[in-house]
Tab-separated table of C-alpha atoms in Angstrom:
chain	number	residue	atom	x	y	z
A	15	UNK	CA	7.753	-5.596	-21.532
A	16	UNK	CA	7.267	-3.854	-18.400
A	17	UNK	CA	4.467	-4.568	-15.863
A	18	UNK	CA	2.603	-1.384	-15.278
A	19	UNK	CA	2.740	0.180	-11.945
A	20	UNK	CA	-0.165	2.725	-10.556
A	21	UNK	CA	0.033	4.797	-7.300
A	22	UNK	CA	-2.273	5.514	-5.860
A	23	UNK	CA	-4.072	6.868	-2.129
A	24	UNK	CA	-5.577	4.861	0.406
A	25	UNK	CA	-6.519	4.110	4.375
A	26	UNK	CA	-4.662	1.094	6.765
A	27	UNK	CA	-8.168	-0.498	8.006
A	28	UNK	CA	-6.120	-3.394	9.714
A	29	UNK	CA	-2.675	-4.190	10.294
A	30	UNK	CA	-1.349	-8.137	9.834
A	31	UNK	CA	1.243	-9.706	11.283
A	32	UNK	CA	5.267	-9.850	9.130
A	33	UNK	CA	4.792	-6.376	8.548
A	34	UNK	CA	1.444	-6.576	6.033
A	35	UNK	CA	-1.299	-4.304	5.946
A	36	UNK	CA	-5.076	-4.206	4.617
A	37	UNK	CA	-5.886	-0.652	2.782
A	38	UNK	CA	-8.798	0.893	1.547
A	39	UNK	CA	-8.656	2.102	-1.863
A	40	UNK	CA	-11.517	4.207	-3.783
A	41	UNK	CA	-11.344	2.755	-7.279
A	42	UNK	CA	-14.573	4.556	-9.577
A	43	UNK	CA	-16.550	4.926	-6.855
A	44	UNK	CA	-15.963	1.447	-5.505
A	45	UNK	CA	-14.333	0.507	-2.184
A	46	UNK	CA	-11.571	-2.501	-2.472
A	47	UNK	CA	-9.517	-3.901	0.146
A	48	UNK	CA	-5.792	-4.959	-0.669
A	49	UNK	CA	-3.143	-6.890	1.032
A	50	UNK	CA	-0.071	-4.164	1.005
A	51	UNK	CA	3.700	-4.889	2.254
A	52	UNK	CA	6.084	-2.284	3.412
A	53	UNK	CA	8.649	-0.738	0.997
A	54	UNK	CA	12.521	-1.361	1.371
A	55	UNK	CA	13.103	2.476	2.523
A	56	UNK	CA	10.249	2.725	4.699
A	57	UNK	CA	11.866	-0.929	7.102
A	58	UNK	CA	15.235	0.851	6.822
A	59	UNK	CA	13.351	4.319	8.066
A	60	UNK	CA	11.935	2.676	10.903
A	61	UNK	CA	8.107	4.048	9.719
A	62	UNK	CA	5.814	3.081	11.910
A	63	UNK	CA	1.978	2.553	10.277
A	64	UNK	CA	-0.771	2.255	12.683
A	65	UNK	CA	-4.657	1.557	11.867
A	66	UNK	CA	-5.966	4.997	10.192
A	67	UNK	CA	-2.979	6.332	8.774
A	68	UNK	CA	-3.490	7.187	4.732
A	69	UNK	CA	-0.724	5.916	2.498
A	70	UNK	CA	0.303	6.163	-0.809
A	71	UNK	CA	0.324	2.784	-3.026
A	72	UNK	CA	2.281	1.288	-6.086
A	73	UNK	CA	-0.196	-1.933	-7.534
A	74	UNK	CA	1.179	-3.448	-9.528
A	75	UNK	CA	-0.777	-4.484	-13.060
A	76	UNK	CA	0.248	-8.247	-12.924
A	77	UNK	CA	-1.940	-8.754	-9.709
A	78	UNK	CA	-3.643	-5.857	-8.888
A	79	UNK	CA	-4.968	-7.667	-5.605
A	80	UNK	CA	-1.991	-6.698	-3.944
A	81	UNK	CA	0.751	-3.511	-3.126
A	82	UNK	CA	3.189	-1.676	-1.775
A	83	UNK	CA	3.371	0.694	0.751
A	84	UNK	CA	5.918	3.855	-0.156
A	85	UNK	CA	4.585	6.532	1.721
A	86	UNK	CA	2.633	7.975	4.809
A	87	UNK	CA	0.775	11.192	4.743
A	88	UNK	CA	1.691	13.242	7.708
């Protein structure tokens, strides 16, 4: 059985070091902080995500404390 995986729109509130992120989501009207990586396409892109930026995140349902980055909203 596959794991479930939700996107899902948030905001970089500090960057970590090896390329790992903290970002804001807006869950039911509750704010959560989650430890995000960088996706595959985005290294090989050379995107650059700075403090502020708003992203777009897969979570994944096994551990929902964490994610992946895949996009940035110009």
């Amino acid at each position: 059985m596959e794991p479930k995986v939700f996107e899902i729109d948030g905001v970089v509130t500090e960057a970590l070091p090896q390329i790992k992120f903290i970002v804001e989501i807006e869950v039911s009207g509750k704010k959560r902080q989650l430890v995000c990586h960088l996706a595959g396409r985005m290294k090989l892109n050379y995107i650059k995500i700075v403090v502020g930026d708003k992203v777009k995140l897969e979570i994944n349902s096994y551990d929902p404390t964490k994610g992946r980055i895949i996009y940035r909203h110009p």
